[in-house]
PDB file of C-alpha atoms in Angstrom:
ATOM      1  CA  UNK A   1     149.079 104.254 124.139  1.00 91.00           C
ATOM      2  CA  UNK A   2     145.241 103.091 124.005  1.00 90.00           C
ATOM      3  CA  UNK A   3     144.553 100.158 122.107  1.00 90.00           C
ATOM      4  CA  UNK A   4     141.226  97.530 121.230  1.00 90.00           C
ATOM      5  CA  UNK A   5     141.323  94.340 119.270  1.00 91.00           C
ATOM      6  CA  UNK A   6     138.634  94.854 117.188  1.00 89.00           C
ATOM      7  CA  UNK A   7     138.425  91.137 116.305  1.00 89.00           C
ATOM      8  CA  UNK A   8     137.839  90.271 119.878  1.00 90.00           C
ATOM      9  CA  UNK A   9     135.399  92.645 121.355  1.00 90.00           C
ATOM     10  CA  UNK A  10     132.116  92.143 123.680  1.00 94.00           C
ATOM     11  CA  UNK A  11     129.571  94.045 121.784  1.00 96.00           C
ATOM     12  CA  UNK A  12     126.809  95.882 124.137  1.00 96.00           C
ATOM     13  CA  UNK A  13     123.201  94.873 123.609  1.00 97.00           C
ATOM     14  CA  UNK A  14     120.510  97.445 124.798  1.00 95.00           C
ATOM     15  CA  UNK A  15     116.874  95.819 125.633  1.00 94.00           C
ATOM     16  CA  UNK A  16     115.022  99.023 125.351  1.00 94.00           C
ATOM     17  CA  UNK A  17     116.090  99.294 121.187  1.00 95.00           C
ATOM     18  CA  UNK A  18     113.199  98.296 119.401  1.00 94.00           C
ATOM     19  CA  UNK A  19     112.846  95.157 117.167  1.00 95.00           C
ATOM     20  CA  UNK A  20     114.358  96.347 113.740  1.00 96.00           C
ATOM     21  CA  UNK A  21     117.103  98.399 115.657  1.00 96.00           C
ATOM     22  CA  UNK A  22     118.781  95.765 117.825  1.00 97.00           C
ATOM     23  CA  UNK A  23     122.516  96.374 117.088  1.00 97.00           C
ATOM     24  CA  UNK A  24     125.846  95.522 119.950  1.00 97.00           C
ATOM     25  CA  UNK A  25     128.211  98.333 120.315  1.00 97.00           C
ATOM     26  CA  UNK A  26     131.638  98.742 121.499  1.00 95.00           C
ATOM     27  CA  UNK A  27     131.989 102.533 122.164  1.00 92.00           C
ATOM     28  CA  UNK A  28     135.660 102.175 121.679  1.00 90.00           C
ATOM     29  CA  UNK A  29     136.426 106.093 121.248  1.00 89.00           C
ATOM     30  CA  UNK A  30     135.246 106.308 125.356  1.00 88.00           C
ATOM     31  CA  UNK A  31     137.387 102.938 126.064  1.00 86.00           C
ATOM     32  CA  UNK A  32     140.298 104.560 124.004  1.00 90.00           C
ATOM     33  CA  UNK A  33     140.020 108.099 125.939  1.00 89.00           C
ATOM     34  CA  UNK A  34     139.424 109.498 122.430  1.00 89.00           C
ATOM     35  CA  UNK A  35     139.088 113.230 122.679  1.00 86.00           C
ATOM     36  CA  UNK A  36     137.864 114.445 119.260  1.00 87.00           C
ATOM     37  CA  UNK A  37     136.666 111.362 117.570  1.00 89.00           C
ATOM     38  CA  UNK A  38     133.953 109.057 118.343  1.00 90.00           C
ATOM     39  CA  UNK A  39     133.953 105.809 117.421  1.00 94.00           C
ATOM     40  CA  UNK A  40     131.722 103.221 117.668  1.00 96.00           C
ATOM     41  CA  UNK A  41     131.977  99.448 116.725  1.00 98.00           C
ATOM     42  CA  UNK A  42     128.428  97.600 116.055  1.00 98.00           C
ATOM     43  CA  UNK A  43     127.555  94.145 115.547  1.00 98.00           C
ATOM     44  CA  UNK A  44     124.071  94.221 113.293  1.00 99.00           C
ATOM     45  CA  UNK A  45     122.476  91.003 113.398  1.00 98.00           C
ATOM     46  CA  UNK A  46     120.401  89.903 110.203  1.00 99.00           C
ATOM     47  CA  UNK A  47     117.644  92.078 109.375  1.00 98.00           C
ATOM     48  CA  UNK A  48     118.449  94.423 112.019  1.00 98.00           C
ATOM     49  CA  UNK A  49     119.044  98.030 111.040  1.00 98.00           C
ATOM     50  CA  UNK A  50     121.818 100.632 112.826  1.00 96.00           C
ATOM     51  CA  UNK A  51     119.731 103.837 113.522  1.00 94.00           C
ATOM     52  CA  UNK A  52     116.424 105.028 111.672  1.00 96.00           C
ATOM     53  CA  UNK A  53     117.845 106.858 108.700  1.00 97.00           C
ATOM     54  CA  UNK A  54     119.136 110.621 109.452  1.00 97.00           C
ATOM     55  CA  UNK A  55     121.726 112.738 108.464  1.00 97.00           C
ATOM     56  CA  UNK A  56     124.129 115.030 110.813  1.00 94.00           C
ATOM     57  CA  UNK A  57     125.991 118.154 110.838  1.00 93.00           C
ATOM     58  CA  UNK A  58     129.302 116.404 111.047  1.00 92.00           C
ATOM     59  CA  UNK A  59     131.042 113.890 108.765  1.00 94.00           C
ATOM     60  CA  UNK A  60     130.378 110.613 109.621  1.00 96.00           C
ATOM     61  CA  UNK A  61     133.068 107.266 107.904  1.00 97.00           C
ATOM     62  CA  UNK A  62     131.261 103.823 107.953  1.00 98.00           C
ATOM     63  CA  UNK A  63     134.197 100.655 107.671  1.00 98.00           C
ATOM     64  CA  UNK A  64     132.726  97.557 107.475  1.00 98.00           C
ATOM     65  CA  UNK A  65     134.831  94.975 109.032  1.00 97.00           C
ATOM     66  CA  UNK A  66     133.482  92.065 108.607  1.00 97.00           C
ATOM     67  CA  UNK A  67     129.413  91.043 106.226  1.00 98.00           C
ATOM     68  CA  UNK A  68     127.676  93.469 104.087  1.00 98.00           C
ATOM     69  CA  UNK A  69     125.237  96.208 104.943  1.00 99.00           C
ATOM     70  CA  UNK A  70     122.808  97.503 102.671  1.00 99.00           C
ATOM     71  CA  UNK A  71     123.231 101.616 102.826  1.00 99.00           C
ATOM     72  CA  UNK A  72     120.665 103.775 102.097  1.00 99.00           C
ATOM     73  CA  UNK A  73     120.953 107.360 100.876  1.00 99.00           C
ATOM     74  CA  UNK A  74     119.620 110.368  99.166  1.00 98.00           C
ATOM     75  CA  UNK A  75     120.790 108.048  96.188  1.00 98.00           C
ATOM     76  CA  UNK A  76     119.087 105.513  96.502  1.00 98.00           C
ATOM     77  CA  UNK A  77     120.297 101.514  98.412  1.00 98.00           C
ATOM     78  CA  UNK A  78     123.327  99.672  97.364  1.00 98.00           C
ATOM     79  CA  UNK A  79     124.674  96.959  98.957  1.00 98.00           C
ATOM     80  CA  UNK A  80     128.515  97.709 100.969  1.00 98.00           C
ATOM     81  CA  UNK A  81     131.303  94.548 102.092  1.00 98.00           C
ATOM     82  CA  UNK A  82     133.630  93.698 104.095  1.00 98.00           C
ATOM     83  CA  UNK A  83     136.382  96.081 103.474  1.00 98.00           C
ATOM     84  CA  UNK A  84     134.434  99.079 102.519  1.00 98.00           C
ATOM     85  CA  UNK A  85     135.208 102.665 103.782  1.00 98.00           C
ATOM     86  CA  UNK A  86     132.275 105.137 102.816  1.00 98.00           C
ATOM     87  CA  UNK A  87     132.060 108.967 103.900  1.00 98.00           C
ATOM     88  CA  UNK A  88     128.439 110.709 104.275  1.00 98.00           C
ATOM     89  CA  UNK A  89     129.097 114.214 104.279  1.00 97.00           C
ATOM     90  CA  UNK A  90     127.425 116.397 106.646  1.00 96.00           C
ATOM     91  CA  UNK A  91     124.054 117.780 105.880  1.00 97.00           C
ATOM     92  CA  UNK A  92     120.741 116.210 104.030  1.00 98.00           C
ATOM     93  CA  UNK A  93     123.525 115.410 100.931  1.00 98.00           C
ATOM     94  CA  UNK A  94     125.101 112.686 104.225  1.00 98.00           C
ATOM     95  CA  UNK A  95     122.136 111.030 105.080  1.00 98.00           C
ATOM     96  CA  UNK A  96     122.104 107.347 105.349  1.00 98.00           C
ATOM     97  CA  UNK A  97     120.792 104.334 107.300  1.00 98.00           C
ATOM     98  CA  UNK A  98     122.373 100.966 107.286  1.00 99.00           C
ATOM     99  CA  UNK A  99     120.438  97.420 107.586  1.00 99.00           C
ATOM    100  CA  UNK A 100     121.897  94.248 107.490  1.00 99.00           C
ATOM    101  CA  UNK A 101     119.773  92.162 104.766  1.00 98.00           C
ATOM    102  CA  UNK A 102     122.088  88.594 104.947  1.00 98.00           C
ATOM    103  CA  UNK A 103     121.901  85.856 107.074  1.00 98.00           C
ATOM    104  CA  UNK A 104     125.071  86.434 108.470  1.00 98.00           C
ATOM    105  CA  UNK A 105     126.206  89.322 111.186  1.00 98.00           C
ATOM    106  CA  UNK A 106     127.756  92.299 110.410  1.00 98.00           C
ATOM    107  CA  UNK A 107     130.200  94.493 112.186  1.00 98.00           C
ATOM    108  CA  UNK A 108     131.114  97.941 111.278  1.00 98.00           C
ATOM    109  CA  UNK A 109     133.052 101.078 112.699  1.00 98.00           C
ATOM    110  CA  UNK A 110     131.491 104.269 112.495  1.00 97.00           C
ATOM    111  CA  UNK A 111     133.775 107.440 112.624  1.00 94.00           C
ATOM    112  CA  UNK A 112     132.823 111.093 113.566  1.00 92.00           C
ATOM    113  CA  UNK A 113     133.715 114.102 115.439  1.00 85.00           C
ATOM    114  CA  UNK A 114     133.056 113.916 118.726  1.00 79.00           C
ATOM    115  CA  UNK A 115     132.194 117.935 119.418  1.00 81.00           C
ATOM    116  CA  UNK A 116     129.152 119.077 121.393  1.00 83.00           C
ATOM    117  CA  UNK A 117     126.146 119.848 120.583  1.00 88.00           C
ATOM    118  CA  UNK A 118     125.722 117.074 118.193  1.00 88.00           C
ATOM    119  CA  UNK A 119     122.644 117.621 115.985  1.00 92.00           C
ATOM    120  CA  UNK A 120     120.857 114.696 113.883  1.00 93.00           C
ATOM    121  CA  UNK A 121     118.242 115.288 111.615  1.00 95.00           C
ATOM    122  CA  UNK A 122     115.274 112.282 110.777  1.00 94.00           C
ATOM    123  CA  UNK A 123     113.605 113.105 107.571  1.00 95.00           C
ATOM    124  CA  UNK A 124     111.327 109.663 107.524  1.00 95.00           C
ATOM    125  CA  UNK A 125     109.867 110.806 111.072  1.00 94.00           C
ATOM    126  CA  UNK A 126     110.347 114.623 110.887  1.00 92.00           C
ATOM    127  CA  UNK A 127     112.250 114.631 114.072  1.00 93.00           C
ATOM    128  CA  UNK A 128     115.601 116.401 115.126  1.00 93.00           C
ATOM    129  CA  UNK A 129     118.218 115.474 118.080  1.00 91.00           C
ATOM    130  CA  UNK A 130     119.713 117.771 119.643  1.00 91.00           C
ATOM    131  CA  UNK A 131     122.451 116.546 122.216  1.00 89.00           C
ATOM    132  CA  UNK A 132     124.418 119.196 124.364  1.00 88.00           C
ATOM    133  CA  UNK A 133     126.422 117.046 126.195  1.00 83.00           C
ATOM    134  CA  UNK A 134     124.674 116.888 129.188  1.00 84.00           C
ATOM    135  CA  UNK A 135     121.772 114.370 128.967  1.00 84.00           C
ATOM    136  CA  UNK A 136     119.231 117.107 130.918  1.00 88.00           C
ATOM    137  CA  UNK A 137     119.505 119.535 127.927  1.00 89.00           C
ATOM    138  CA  UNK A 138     119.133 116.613 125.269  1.00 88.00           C
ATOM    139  CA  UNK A 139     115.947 116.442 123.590  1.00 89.00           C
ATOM    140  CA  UNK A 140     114.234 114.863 120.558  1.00 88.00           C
ATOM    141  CA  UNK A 141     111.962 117.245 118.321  1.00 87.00           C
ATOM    142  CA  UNK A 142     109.023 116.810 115.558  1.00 87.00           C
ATOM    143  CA  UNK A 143     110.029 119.562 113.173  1.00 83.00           C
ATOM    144  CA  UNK A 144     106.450 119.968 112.512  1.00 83.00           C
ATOM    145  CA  UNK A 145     105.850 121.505 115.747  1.00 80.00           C
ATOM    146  CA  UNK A 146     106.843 124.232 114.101  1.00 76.00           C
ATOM    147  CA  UNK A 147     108.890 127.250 115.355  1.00 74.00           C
ATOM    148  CA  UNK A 148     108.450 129.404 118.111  1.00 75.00           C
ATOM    149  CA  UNK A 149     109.415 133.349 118.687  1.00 75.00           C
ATOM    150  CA  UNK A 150     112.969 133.967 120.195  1.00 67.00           C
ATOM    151  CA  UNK A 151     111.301 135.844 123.168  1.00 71.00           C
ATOM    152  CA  UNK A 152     108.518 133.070 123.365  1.00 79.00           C
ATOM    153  CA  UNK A 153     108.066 132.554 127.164  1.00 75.00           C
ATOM    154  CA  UNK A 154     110.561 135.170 127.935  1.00 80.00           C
ATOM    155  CA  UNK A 155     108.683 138.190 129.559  1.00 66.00           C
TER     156      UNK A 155
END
C-alpha cells in the first residue's frame, strides 16, 4: 500500500512559472506509483492562478482541501471552499481556470486520467498542448497557424 498525508506535504515551487502562475505541487499520483490517475496537490498562494484557463480531452475533479478558489468557466466565475468536489467534463463544455482571490493560501487536489497523449486546449491564447509522453514529441501550438496537408513535407 502507497500512502501521502496530505496535511503534511512539501509543496514544489518552480522559478521559471511566471508571476500570476506561481503555484507548489505535490505530484502525489508519481509518489503513489499511480498507474491510471494523476494527481496533483497545489498550494496557490493569494492572487496566484493554477494554469492559464484551458480545457482537456479527459475529465478532470478539482477538491479543495483547504481556502477558496475562484473557478472560472464557460459559465461564468463563482467562488469554490474548502470541501468542494467539482468535475469539468472533457471538451470546451470542461474548461476552467482557478485563481486564488483571498489573502489566505489555498490547496487543492486535481484528479485526471493519466493516459498518453494528453491534449489541452487554451482558448484565451489560441494555443494547444500536445504531450506524448516523451518530452521530445511534446509541443505547444497557436491554432492560428493554421493546418497543414497530411502529406505536407512528405515527398
Amino acid at each position: 500500500m502507497h500512502h501521502l498525508n496530505v496535511a503534511a506535504c512539501e509543496f514544489e515551487y518552480d522559478d521559471s512559472d511566471p508571476a500570476g502562475y506561481r503555484c507548489g505541487v505535490v505530484r502525489a499520483g508519481a509518489l503513489l506509483a499511480a498507474k491510471e490517475t494523476a494527481i496533483k496537490l497545489y498550494e496557490i498562494p493569494p492572487g496566484e492562478s493554477l494554469c492559464p484557463y484551458h480545457y482537456e480531452y479527459a475529465e478532470e475533479w478539482l477538491f479543495v482541501i483547504e481556502g477558496e478558489v475562484a473557478v472560472r468557466t464557460p459559465d461564468g466565475e463563482q467562488g469554490v471552499r474548502s470541501g468542494a468536489l467539482v468535475c469539468f467534463s472533457a471538451g470546451p463544455d470542461g474548461a476552467h481556470k482557478l485563481t486564488n482571490r483571498s489573502a489566505q493560501p489555498s490547496r487543492v487536489i486535481l484528479f485526471s486520467s493519466s493516459r498518453e497523449p494528453a491534449i489541452a486546449v487554451y482558448p484565451d491564447s489560441d494555443k494547444i498542448g500536445v504531450w506524448p509522453g516523451d518530452d521530445r514529441d511534446s509541443v505547444m501550438l497557436r491554432r492560428s497557424d493554421g493546418d497543414v496537408p497530411y502529406y505536407d513535407g512528405e515527398v
